[in-house]
C-alpha cells in the first residue's frame, strides 16, 4: 500500500506545481495586459473637452457663397455643474446609468446584467454604455456599430474618467447631448420645451427631459405628448425605486401638468434654414466622411454643398401651398417628398422631405422613403434594356389579356388596345405590353438594368412584376432622380450627393471614403431615344400636367393601387421628369395607408406638383434643348402604313413576337377571368 500512497503524493505535488504555475502565468498575463491597457488609455487625447464651444459650422452653396451659419448659440450653451438642479442629475443618472457615481467609466455589472437580459430575451433589449462612454462616442467617434469603435469608446471613457471628476463629466454630457426639436445641450432644451433656464427646471420637467434622451424625435412632447408623459413617469418611477425621491414626491410629480412653451418656439428647426437639406448633409457626412451629427452641427467645419438656395427656397414655398396638393382627410395630411438633382454633376440642388411642421431630423421622405415606384420603373427595367437589344419605338406589342403562371397584369381602368407600338405603350403607360416585353427580353435583363441605374433590388424582385414597379422594399425620390438622370446625361449616371467637400476650421480637407464617380450606364443613343419618348409622355400622354411652358421636359407617371378599393384608390403617386439641366422626382401619399387613408384624386396629382416645383425652380434659368436622337422624331409614329424599309428592319423580331403571342392566345381566352397576384397599375 505504501508505494500507492507515495505515487498519489507525487501526483498531488505535480498538480500543485501546475496550479501555482498557472496562477502565476495568469497573474503575469493580467499584469502585462493591464499595463498595456493603461498605456493605451494614457495615449488617448481628450483635450477637446477642455476647449471652449466650437466655432460656427458654415454651409456654403454650390457657388461657394455662405448659405447657412450655425453658431454655438444655435447649437449648445455650456452650463456648469453647480447650475444643474440635483433632481435633473438624479433623473438622468437613474434612467441612463444608475451606477454612474460608482463605476470608473465602464460598468462591468451593467454589462453583465445587459448580457443576461439580452440572452434571456433572445435579442438586444438593453444596452450597457455608461454616460462616460456616451460622452466619448458623441464627441470623438462616429455612430457606426463596430467592435473597433466600441474598443476606442472604452479607451476614451477610461481616459475621461482619469482626467475629469464625475460632476465635470455629467456636466459635459448634458451640454453635448441632443434633446430633439433642434435643441443641443440642456440649456437649449430647457428653453425650447419649457421657456426656462436650466436651474429653474422642476422635478417633473427634469424627468421628461431625461426621458427624451432615449429617442428625441419619437418622444418629443410637442408631437407625442402622451408618450413623453409615459416616459417621464418611467423616469420618476426609477428615481423612486433607487431612493432618489420619496413616494410622496413621486405622487406629486406625476400629477404635475406639463406646460410647454408656445409652438412658435417649439422647434429650433424653424429658425434653421433648409432643415431637410441639412438633414441630408448630416446623413451623407456620416456615410461618406465618418463624421458625427455633433461634428456637422457644431464642429466648426466648412461644408461646401451642391445646394442652390434659390431652388431650395422655391421648393419650400411650393410645399407650403396647400392648394398645390390634393385635399387630405381630417386626421392625416397627404405627405410628399421631392428632390431636384443636376444630372450633369449629380449635385442635389434642393430637397424637401415632407409637408407641414416636422421636427428637425425627423423622417425625411425625399431620402428615407421606401415605396413602390409603379410605372416609373418601366423606362428603367423594361424599355431601356429592350432598346439596347435592338427594339425600336415603332415595334409592335400586344395589349391583350395574358396569364403568366397565375400572374395576370391589367391596365389601369381595364380595357385592352390590341396591337400597339412601343411608343404608344410608353406614353399611355399600358401595363400588359410592358410585362410581355420584359418576359420576352428576360427578367435578368430588367434586373441588370435596374442595378446599372443605381437601384438596389433583391432576389425577391426577380419577377415579372418588376416591369410595373412591384418591388419588395421600394425606392425613394432621391433614388429615382439619380436613375432618371441617366437619360438626361446621355447615358451616364453620377451618384447624387449634397456635399462637394468638407474642411476643418483650420482649413484642412476632411477625406471622404468615396467620391461620386460617373458610371457609364447605357449608350447615348439609347438615352436619347428614351428621352424622345418621355417627351411624348408629357406632350401627349399621361404626364401632360407636368408640361413646362416653352421649355422641353420629359418624364414618367407612376401609381400603385390601394388594395380593396376596386382600382379606384391609389397608395403611391409618382412623377419623375427632367429638363437637360435638372431632374425632379416627386412622391405623394399618406404615411400610413389604410381603408380610410389613400389617394382618391387623379393619378396625375404628382405631375401637377412636379410642374409647379420645376416651374419655380427653373425660373430665370436658360432654356436648353435635349440632344436629338438620330433618326427619331419626337412626334408620335404612325401605327399603320409602315414603309417597306421599316418592315424589313424589324421583320425577324416581329415574326418571333407573333409566334410567341399566338401561343399565348391559344392558351388563354381573350377575356378570361383575372386571377392570381394583383399588379401595380398606372395611367
Coordinates of N, CA, C and O in Angstrom, one line a residue, residues 49-199:
X49 N -12.3 68.2 -24.9 CA -13.4 68.5 -23.9 C -13.0 69.8 -23.2 O -13.9 70.4 -22.5
X50 N -11.7 70.2 -23.1 CA -11.3 71.4 -22.4 C -11.5 72.7 -23.2 O -11.5 73.8 -22.7
X51 N -11.7 72.5 -24.5 CA -11.7 73.7 -25.4 C -13.1 74.4 -25.3 O -14.1 73.8 -24.9
X52 N -13.1 75.7 -25.5 CA -14.4 76.4 -25.5 C -15.3 75.9 -26.6 O -14.9 75.1 -27.4
X53 N -16.5 76.3 -26.5 CA -17.5 75.9 -27.5 C -16.9 76.1 -28.9 O -16.3 77.1 -29.2
X54 N -17.2 75.2 -29.8 CA -16.6 75.3 -31.1 C -17.0 76.5 -31.9 O -18.1 77.1 -31.7
X55 N -16.2 76.8 -32.9 CA -16.6 77.9 -33.8 C -17.8 77.5 -34.6 O -18.2 76.3 -34.7
X56 N -18.4 78.5 -35.3 CA -19.6 78.2 -36.1 C -19.3 77.2 -37.2 O -18.2 77.2 -37.8
X57 N -20.2 76.3 -37.5 CA -20.2 75.5 -38.7 C -20.8 76.3 -39.8 O -21.9 76.8 -39.6
X58 N -20.2 76.4 -41.0 CA -20.7 77.2 -42.1 C -20.9 76.3 -43.2 O -20.1 75.5 -43.6
X59 N -22.1 76.4 -43.8 CA -22.5 75.7 -45.0 C -22.5 76.7 -46.2 O -23.1 77.8 -46.1
X60 N -21.8 76.2 -47.3 CA -21.7 77.1 -48.5 C -22.5 76.4 -49.6 O -22.7 75.2 -49.6
X61 N -23.1 77.3 -50.5 CA -23.9 76.8 -51.5 C -23.0 76.4 -52.7 O -21.8 76.4 -52.6
X62 N -23.6 76.0 -53.8 CA -22.9 75.5 -55.0 C -21.9 76.5 -55.6 O -21.0 76.1 -56.3
X63 N -22.2 77.8 -55.3 CA -21.3 78.8 -55.8 C -20.2 79.3 -54.9 O -19.5 80.3 -55.1
X64 N -20.2 78.6 -53.7 CA -19.2 79.0 -52.7 C -19.6 80.1 -51.8 O -18.7 80.6 -51.1
X65 N -20.8 80.5 -51.9 CA -21.3 81.6 -51.0 C -21.9 81.0 -49.8 O -22.5 79.9 -49.8
X66 N -21.8 81.7 -48.7 CA -22.3 81.3 -47.4 C -23.8 81.2 -47.5 O -24.5 82.1 -47.8
X67 N -24.4 80.0 -47.2 CA -25.8 79.8 -47.2 C -26.4 79.7 -45.8 O -27.6 80.0 -45.6
X68 N -25.6 79.2 -44.9 CA -26.2 79.0 -43.5 C -25.0 78.9 -42.5 O -24.0 78.3 -42.8
X69 N -25.1 79.6 -41.4 CA -24.1 79.5 -40.4 C -24.8 79.1 -39.1 O -25.7 79.7 -38.6
X70 N -24.2 78.0 -38.5 CA -24.7 77.5 -37.2 C -23.7 77.9 -36.1 O -22.7 77.2 -35.9
X71 N -23.9 79.0 -35.5 CA -23.0 79.4 -34.4 C -23.3 78.7 -33.2 O -24.4 78.0 -33.0
X72 N -22.4 78.7 -32.2 CA -22.6 77.9 -31.0 C -23.9 78.2 -30.2 O -24.5 77.4 -29.6
X73 N -24.4 79.5 -30.3 CA -25.6 79.8 -29.7 C -26.8 79.0 -30.2 O -27.8 78.8 -29.5
X74 N -26.7 78.6 -31.5 CA -27.8 77.8 -32.1 C -27.6 76.3 -31.8 O -28.5 75.6 -31.9
X75 N -26.4 76.0 -31.3 CA -26.2 74.6 -31.1 C -26.3 74.2 -29.6 O -27.1 73.4 -29.2
X76 N -25.4 74.8 -28.8 CA -25.4 74.4 -27.4 C -24.8 75.6 -26.6 O -24.0 76.3 -27.0
X77 N -25.2 75.7 -25.3 CA -24.7 76.7 -24.4 C -24.3 75.9 -23.1 O -25.1 75.3 -22.5
X78 N -23.0 76.0 -22.8 CA -22.5 75.3 -21.7 C -23.0 75.8 -20.4 O -23.2 77.0 -20.1
X79 N -23.3 74.8 -19.5 CA -23.8 75.1 -18.2 C -22.9 74.4 -17.2 O -22.7 73.2 -17.4
X80 N -22.5 75.0 -16.2 CA -21.6 74.4 -15.2 C -22.4 73.5 -14.2 O -23.7 73.6 -14.1
X81 N -21.7 72.6 -13.6 CA -22.4 71.6 -12.7 C -23.2 72.3 -11.6 O -24.3 71.8 -11.3
X82 N -22.7 73.3 -11.1 CA -23.4 74.0 -9.9 C -24.7 74.6 -10.3 O -25.5 75.0 -9.4
X83 N -24.9 74.8 -11.6 CA -26.2 75.3 -12.1 C -27.2 74.2 -12.4 O -28.4 74.5 -12.8
X84 N -26.8 73.0 -12.4 CA -27.7 71.9 -12.7 C -28.5 71.5 -11.4 O -27.9 71.2 -10.4
X85 N -29.8 71.5 -11.5 CA -30.6 71.1 -10.3 C -30.3 69.6 -10.0 O -30.1 68.8 -10.9
X86 N -30.2 69.3 -8.7 CA -29.9 68.0 -8.3 C -30.9 67.0 -8.8 O -30.5 65.9 -9.2
X87 N -32.1 67.3 -8.8 CA -33.1 66.3 -9.3 C -32.9 66.1 -10.8 O -33.3 65.0 -11.3
X88 N -32.4 67.0 -11.6 CA -32.1 66.8 -13.0 C -31.0 65.8 -13.1 O -31.1 64.8 -13.9
X89 N -29.9 65.9 -12.4 CA -28.8 65.0 -12.4 C -29.3 63.6 -12.0 O -29.0 62.6 -12.6
X90 N -30.1 63.5 -10.9 CA -30.6 62.3 -10.4 C -31.5 61.6 -11.5 O -31.4 60.4 -11.7
X91 N -32.3 62.4 -12.2 CA -33.2 61.8 -13.2 C -32.4 61.2 -14.4 O -32.6 60.1 -14.8
X92 N -31.3 61.9 -14.8 CA -30.5 61.4 -15.9 C -29.8 60.2 -15.5 O -29.7 59.2 -16.3
X93 N -29.2 60.2 -14.3 CA -28.4 59.0 -13.8 C -29.4 57.8 -13.7 O -29.0 56.7 -14.0
X94 N -30.5 58.1 -13.1 CA -31.5 57.0 -12.8 C -31.9 56.2 -14.1 O -32.0 55.0 -14.1
X95 N -32.1 56.9 -15.2 CA -32.6 56.3 -16.4 C -31.4 55.9 -17.4 O -31.6 54.9 -18.2
X96 N -30.3 56.6 -17.3 CA -29.2 56.3 -18.3 C -28.1 55.5 -17.8 O -27.4 54.8 -18.5
X97 N -27.8 55.7 -16.5 CA -26.6 55.0 -15.9 C -26.6 55.1 -14.4 O -26.0 55.9 -13.8
X98 N -27.4 54.2 -13.8 CA -27.7 54.3 -12.3 C -26.4 54.1 -11.5 O -26.4 54.5 -10.3
X99 N -25.3 53.5 -12.0 CA -24.1 53.4 -11.2 C -23.0 54.4 -11.7 O -21.8 54.2 -11.5
X100 N -23.5 55.5 -12.2 CA -22.5 56.5 -12.8 C -21.5 56.9 -11.7 O -20.3 57.1 -12.0
X101 N -22.0 57.2 -10.5 CA -21.1 57.7 -9.5 C -20.3 56.7 -8.8 O -19.5 57.0 -7.9
X102 N -20.4 55.4 -9.2 CA -19.7 54.3 -8.6 C -18.7 53.7 -9.5 O -17.6 53.3 -9.1
X103 N -19.0 53.6 -10.8 CA -18.0 52.9 -11.7 C -16.9 53.8 -12.2 O -17.0 55.1 -12.0
X104 N -15.9 53.3 -12.9 CA -14.8 54.0 -13.3 C -14.8 54.3 -14.8 O -13.8 54.4 -15.4
X105 N -16.0 54.4 -15.4 CA -16.1 54.7 -16.8 C -16.7 53.5 -17.6 O -17.4 53.7 -18.6
X106 N -16.5 52.3 -17.1 CA -17.1 51.1 -17.7 C -17.8 50.3 -16.6 O -17.2 50.0 -15.6
X107 N -19.0 50.0 -16.7 CA -19.8 49.4 -15.7 C -19.9 47.9 -16.0 O -20.7 47.4 -16.8
X108 N -19.0 47.1 -15.4 CA -18.9 45.7 -15.6 C -20.2 45.0 -15.1 O -20.7 44.1 -15.8
X109 N -20.8 45.5 -14.0 CA -22.0 44.9 -13.5 C -23.1 45.2 -14.5 O -24.0 44.3 -14.8
X110 N -23.1 46.4 -15.1 CA -24.2 46.7 -16.1 C -24.0 45.9 -17.3 O -25.0 45.5 -17.9
X111 N -22.8 45.7 -17.7 CA -22.5 44.8 -18.9 C -23.1 43.4 -18.7 O -23.7 42.8 -19.6
X112 N -22.7 42.9 -17.5 CA -23.2 41.5 -17.2 C -24.7 41.4 -17.1 O -25.3 40.5 -17.7
X113 N -25.4 42.5 -16.5 CA -26.8 42.5 -16.4 C -27.5 42.6 -17.8 O -28.4 41.9 -18.1
X114 N -26.9 43.5 -18.7 CA -27.4 43.7 -20.0 C -27.2 42.4 -20.8 O -28.1 42.0 -21.6
X115 N -26.1 41.7 -20.7 CA -25.8 40.5 -21.4 C -26.8 39.4 -21.0 O -27.4 38.7 -21.9
X116 N -27.1 39.3 -19.7 CA -28.0 38.3 -19.3 C -29.4 38.6 -19.8 O -30.1 37.7 -20.3
X117 N -29.8 39.9 -19.7 CA -31.2 40.2 -20.2 C -31.3 40.0 -21.7 O -32.3 39.5 -22.1
X118 N -30.3 40.3 -22.4 CA -30.4 40.1 -23.9 C -30.4 38.7 -24.3 O -31.1 38.2 -25.2
X119 N -29.6 37.8 -23.5 CA -29.6 36.4 -23.8 C -30.9 35.8 -23.5 O -31.4 34.9 -24.2
X120 N -31.5 36.1 -22.4 CA -32.8 35.5 -22.0 C -33.9 36.0 -22.9 O -34.9 35.3 -23.0
X121 N -33.8 37.2 -23.5 CA -34.9 37.6 -24.4 C -34.6 37.2 -25.8 O -35.5 37.5 -26.7
X122 N -33.4 36.7 -26.1 CA -33.1 36.3 -27.5 C -32.9 37.4 -28.4 O -32.8 37.2 -29.6
X123 N -32.7 38.7 -27.9 CA -32.5 39.8 -28.8 C -31.9 40.9 -27.9 O -32.0 40.9 -26.6
X124 N -31.4 42.0 -28.5 CA -30.8 43.1 -27.8 C -32.0 44.0 -27.3 O -32.6 44.7 -28.1
X125 N -32.2 44.0 -26.0 CA -33.3 44.8 -25.4 C -32.7 45.8 -24.4 O -33.4 46.7 -24.0
X126 N -31.4 45.7 -24.1 CA -30.8 46.6 -23.1 C -29.4 46.8 -23.4 O -28.6 45.9 -23.8
X127 N -29.0 48.1 -23.3 CA -27.6 48.5 -23.6 C -26.8 48.6 -22.3 O -27.3 48.4 -21.2
X128 N -25.5 48.8 -22.5 CA -24.6 48.8 -21.3 C -23.6 50.0 -21.3 O -22.7 50.0 -20.5
X129 N -23.8 50.9 -22.2 CA -22.9 52.1 -22.3 C -23.2 53.0 -21.1 O -24.3 53.3 -20.8
X130 N -22.1 53.4 -20.5 CA -22.2 54.4 -19.4 C -22.3 55.8 -20.0 O -22.1 56.0 -21.2
X131 N -22.6 56.8 -19.1 CA -22.7 58.1 -19.5 C -21.3 58.6 -20.1 O -21.3 59.4 -21.0
X132 N -20.3 58.1 -19.4 CA -18.9 58.5 -19.9 C -18.7 57.9 -21.3 O -18.1 58.6 -22.1
X133 N -19.1 56.7 -21.5 CA -18.9 56.1 -22.9 C -19.8 56.9 -23.9 O -19.3 57.1 -25.0
X134 N -21.0 57.3 -23.5 CA -21.8 58.0 -24.4 C -21.2 59.4 -24.8 O -21.2 59.8 -25.9
X135 N -20.6 60.0 -23.8 CA -19.9 61.3 -24.0 C -18.7 61.1 -25.0 O -18.6 61.9 -25.9
X136 N -18.0 60.0 -24.8 CA -16.8 59.7 -25.6 C -17.3 59.5 -27.1 O -16.7 60.0 -28.0
X137 N -18.4 58.8 -27.2 CA -19.0 58.5 -28.6 C -19.5 59.8 -29.2 O -19.2 60.0 -30.4
X138 N -20.2 60.6 -28.5 CA -20.8 61.8 -29.1 C -19.7 62.8 -29.5 O -19.9 63.5 -30.5
X139 N -18.7 62.9 -28.8 CA -17.7 63.9 -29.0 C -16.6 63.5 -30.0 O -16.2 64.2 -30.9
X140 N -16.2 62.2 -29.9 CA -15.0 61.8 -30.6 C -15.2 60.8 -31.7 O -14.3 60.6 -32.6
X141 N -16.3 60.0 -31.7 CA -16.5 58.9 -32.6 C -17.7 59.0 -33.4 O -18.6 59.8 -33.2
X142 N -17.7 58.2 -34.5 CA -18.9 58.1 -35.4 C -20.0 57.2 -34.7 O -19.7 56.6 -33.7
X143 N -21.1 57.1 -35.4 CA -22.2 56.3 -34.9 C -22.2 54.8 -35.4 O -23.1 54.1 -35.1
X144 N -21.1 54.4 -36.1 CA -21.1 53.1 -36.6 C -21.0 52.1 -35.5 O -20.4 52.3 -34.4
X145 N -21.6 50.9 -35.7 CA -21.7 49.9 -34.6 C -20.7 48.8 -35.0 O -21.0 47.8 -35.6
X146 N -19.4 49.0 -34.6 CA -18.4 48.0 -34.8 C -17.6 47.8 -33.5 O -17.6 48.6 -32.6
X147 N -16.9 46.6 -33.5 CA -16.1 46.3 -32.3 C -15.0 47.3 -32.2 O -14.5 47.7 -31.0
X148 N -14.4 47.8 -33.3 CA -13.3 48.8 -33.2 C -13.8 50.0 -32.6 O -13.1 50.6 -31.7
X149 N -15.0 50.5 -32.9 CA -15.5 51.7 -32.3 C -15.7 51.5 -30.8 O -15.5 52.4 -30.0
X150 N -16.3 50.4 -30.5 CA -16.5 50.1 -29.0 C -15.2 50.1 -28.2 O -15.2 50.5 -27.1
X151 N -14.2 49.5 -28.8 CA -12.9 49.5 -28.2 C -12.3 50.9 -28.0 O -11.9 51.3 -26.9
X152 N -12.4 51.8 -29.0 CA -12.0 53.1 -28.9 C -12.8 53.9 -27.8 O -12.3 54.7 -27.0
X153 N -14.1 53.6 -27.8 CA -15.0 54.2 -26.8 C -14.6 53.8 -25.4 O -14.6 54.7 -24.5
X154 N -14.2 52.6 -25.2 CA -13.8 52.1 -23.9 C -12.5 52.8 -23.4 O -12.4 53.3 -22.3
X155 N -11.5 52.9 -24.4 CA -10.3 53.6 -24.0 C -10.5 55.1 -23.7 O -10.0 55.6 -22.7
X156 N -11.3 55.7 -24.5 CA -11.6 57.2 -24.3 C -12.3 57.4 -23.0 O -12.1 58.3 -22.2
X157 N -13.3 56.5 -22.7 CA -14.0 56.6 -21.4 C -13.1 56.5 -20.2 O -13.2 57.3 -19.2
X158 N -12.2 55.6 -20.3 CA -11.2 55.4 -19.2 C -10.4 56.7 -19.0 O -10.1 57.1 -17.9
X159 N -9.9 57.3 -20.1 CA -9.1 58.5 -20.1 C -9.9 59.6 -19.5 O -9.4 60.5 -18.7
X160 N -11.2 59.7 -20.0 CA -12.0 60.8 -19.4 C -12.2 60.7 -17.9 O -12.1 61.7 -17.2
X161 N -12.4 59.5 -17.4 CA -12.5 59.3 -16.0 C -11.3 59.6 -15.2 O -11.3 60.0 -14.1
X162 N -10.1 59.4 -15.8 CA -8.8 59.7 -15.2 C -8.5 61.2 -15.2 O -7.8 61.7 -14.4
X163 N -9.1 61.9 -16.2 CA -8.8 63.3 -16.4 C -9.8 64.2 -15.7 O -9.4 65.3 -15.2
X164 N -11.0 63.8 -15.6 CA -12.1 64.7 -15.0 C -12.8 64.0 -13.9 O -12.9 62.8 -13.8
X165 N -13.4 64.8 -13.0 CA -14.2 64.2 -11.9 C -15.7 64.0 -12.4 O -16.0 64.4 -13.5
X166 N -16.4 63.3 -11.6 CA -17.8 63.0 -12.0 C -18.7 64.2 -12.3 O -19.4 64.2 -13.3
X167 N -18.7 65.2 -11.5 CA -19.5 66.4 -11.8 C -19.1 67.0 -13.1 O -20.0 67.5 -13.9
X168 N -17.8 67.1 -13.4 CA -17.4 67.6 -14.7 C -17.9 66.8 -15.9 O -18.4 67.3 -16.9
X169 N -17.9 65.5 -15.7 CA -18.3 64.6 -16.8 C -19.7 64.7 -17.1 O -20.2 64.8 -18.2
X170 N -20.6 64.7 -16.0 CA -22.0 64.7 -16.3 C -22.4 66.1 -16.8 O -23.3 66.2 -17.7
X171 N -21.7 67.2 -16.4 CA -22.0 68.5 -17.0 C -21.7 68.5 -18.5 O -22.4 69.1 -19.3
X172 N -20.5 68.0 -18.8 CA -20.1 67.9 -20.2 C -21.1 67.1 -21.0 O -21.5 67.4 -22.2
X173 N -21.6 66.0 -20.5 CA -22.5 65.1 -21.2 C -23.8 65.9 -21.5 O -24.3 65.9 -22.6
X174 N -24.3 66.6 -20.4 CA -25.6 67.3 -20.6 C -25.4 68.5 -21.5 O -26.4 68.9 -22.2
X175 N -24.3 69.0 -21.7 CA -24.0 70.1 -22.6 C -23.8 69.7 -24.0 O -23.9 70.5 -24.9
X176 N -23.6 68.4 -24.2 CA -23.3 67.9 -25.5 C -24.4 67.1 -26.2 O -24.6 67.1 -27.4
X177 N -25.3 66.6 -25.4 CA -26.3 65.6 -25.9 C -27.5 66.3 -26.6 O -27.8 67.5 -26.3
X178 N -28.1 65.6 -27.5 CA -29.2 66.2 -28.3 C -30.5 65.8 -27.7 O -30.8 64.6 -27.4
X179 N -31.4 66.8 -27.4 CA -32.7 66.6 -26.8 C -33.8 66.7 -27.8 O -35.0 66.7 -27.3
X180 N -33.6 66.7 -29.1 CA -34.7 66.8 -30.0 C -35.1 68.2 -30.3 O -34.7 69.1 -29.6
X181 N -36.0 68.4 -31.3 CA -36.5 69.7 -31.7 C -35.4 70.7 -31.9 O -35.6 71.9 -31.7
X182 N -34.2 70.3 -32.4 CA -33.1 71.2 -32.7 C -32.4 71.6 -31.4 O -31.5 72.5 -31.5
X183 N -32.7 71.1 -30.3 CA -32.1 71.5 -29.0 C -30.9 70.7 -28.6 O -31.0 69.6 -28.2
X184 N -29.7 71.3 -28.8 CA -28.4 70.6 -28.4 C -28.0 71.2 -27.0 O -27.9 72.4 -26.9
X185 N -27.9 70.4 -26.0 CA -27.5 70.8 -24.7 C -28.7 71.1 -23.8 O -29.8 71.5 -24.3
X186 N -28.5 70.9 -22.5 CA -29.6 71.0 -21.6 C -30.1 72.4 -21.5 O -31.3 72.6 -21.3
X187 N -29.3 73.5 -21.6 CA -29.8 74.8 -21.5 C -30.8 75.1 -22.7 O -31.9 75.7 -22.5
X188 N -30.4 74.7 -23.9 CA -31.3 74.9 -25.0 C -32.5 74.1 -24.9 O -33.6 74.6 -25.2
X189 N -32.4 72.9 -24.4 CA -33.6 72.1 -24.2 C -34.6 72.7 -23.2 O -35.8 72.7 -23.4
X190 N -34.1 73.2 -22.1 CA -34.9 73.8 -21.1 C -35.7 75.0 -21.7 O -36.9 75.2 -21.4
X191 N -35.0 75.7 -22.6 CA -35.6 76.9 -23.2 C -36.6 76.5 -24.2 O -37.8 77.0 -24.3
X192 N -36.2 75.5 -25.1 CA -37.1 75.1 -26.2 C -38.4 74.5 -25.7 O -39.5 74.8 -26.2
X193 N -38.3 73.6 -24.7 CA -39.5 72.9 -24.3 C -40.3 73.7 -23.2 O -41.6 73.7 -23.3
X194 N -39.6 74.4 -22.3 CA -40.4 75.0 -21.2 C -40.2 76.5 -21.0 O -40.8 77.1 -20.2
X195 N -39.3 77.1 -21.8 CA -39.1 78.5 -21.8 C -38.5 79.0 -20.5 O -38.7 80.1 -20.0
X196 N -37.6 78.1 -19.8 CA -37.0 78.5 -18.6 C -35.5 78.2 -18.7 O -35.0 77.5 -19.6
X197 N -34.7 78.8 -17.8 CA -33.3 78.5 -17.7 C -33.2 77.1 -17.0 O -34.1 76.7 -16.2
X198 N -32.0 76.5 -17.1 CA -31.9 75.1 -16.6 C -32.0 75.0 -15.1 O -32.5 74.0 -14.6
X199 N -31.6 76.1 -14.4 CA -31.6 76.0 -12.9 C -33.0 76.1 -12.4 O -33.2 76.0 -11.2

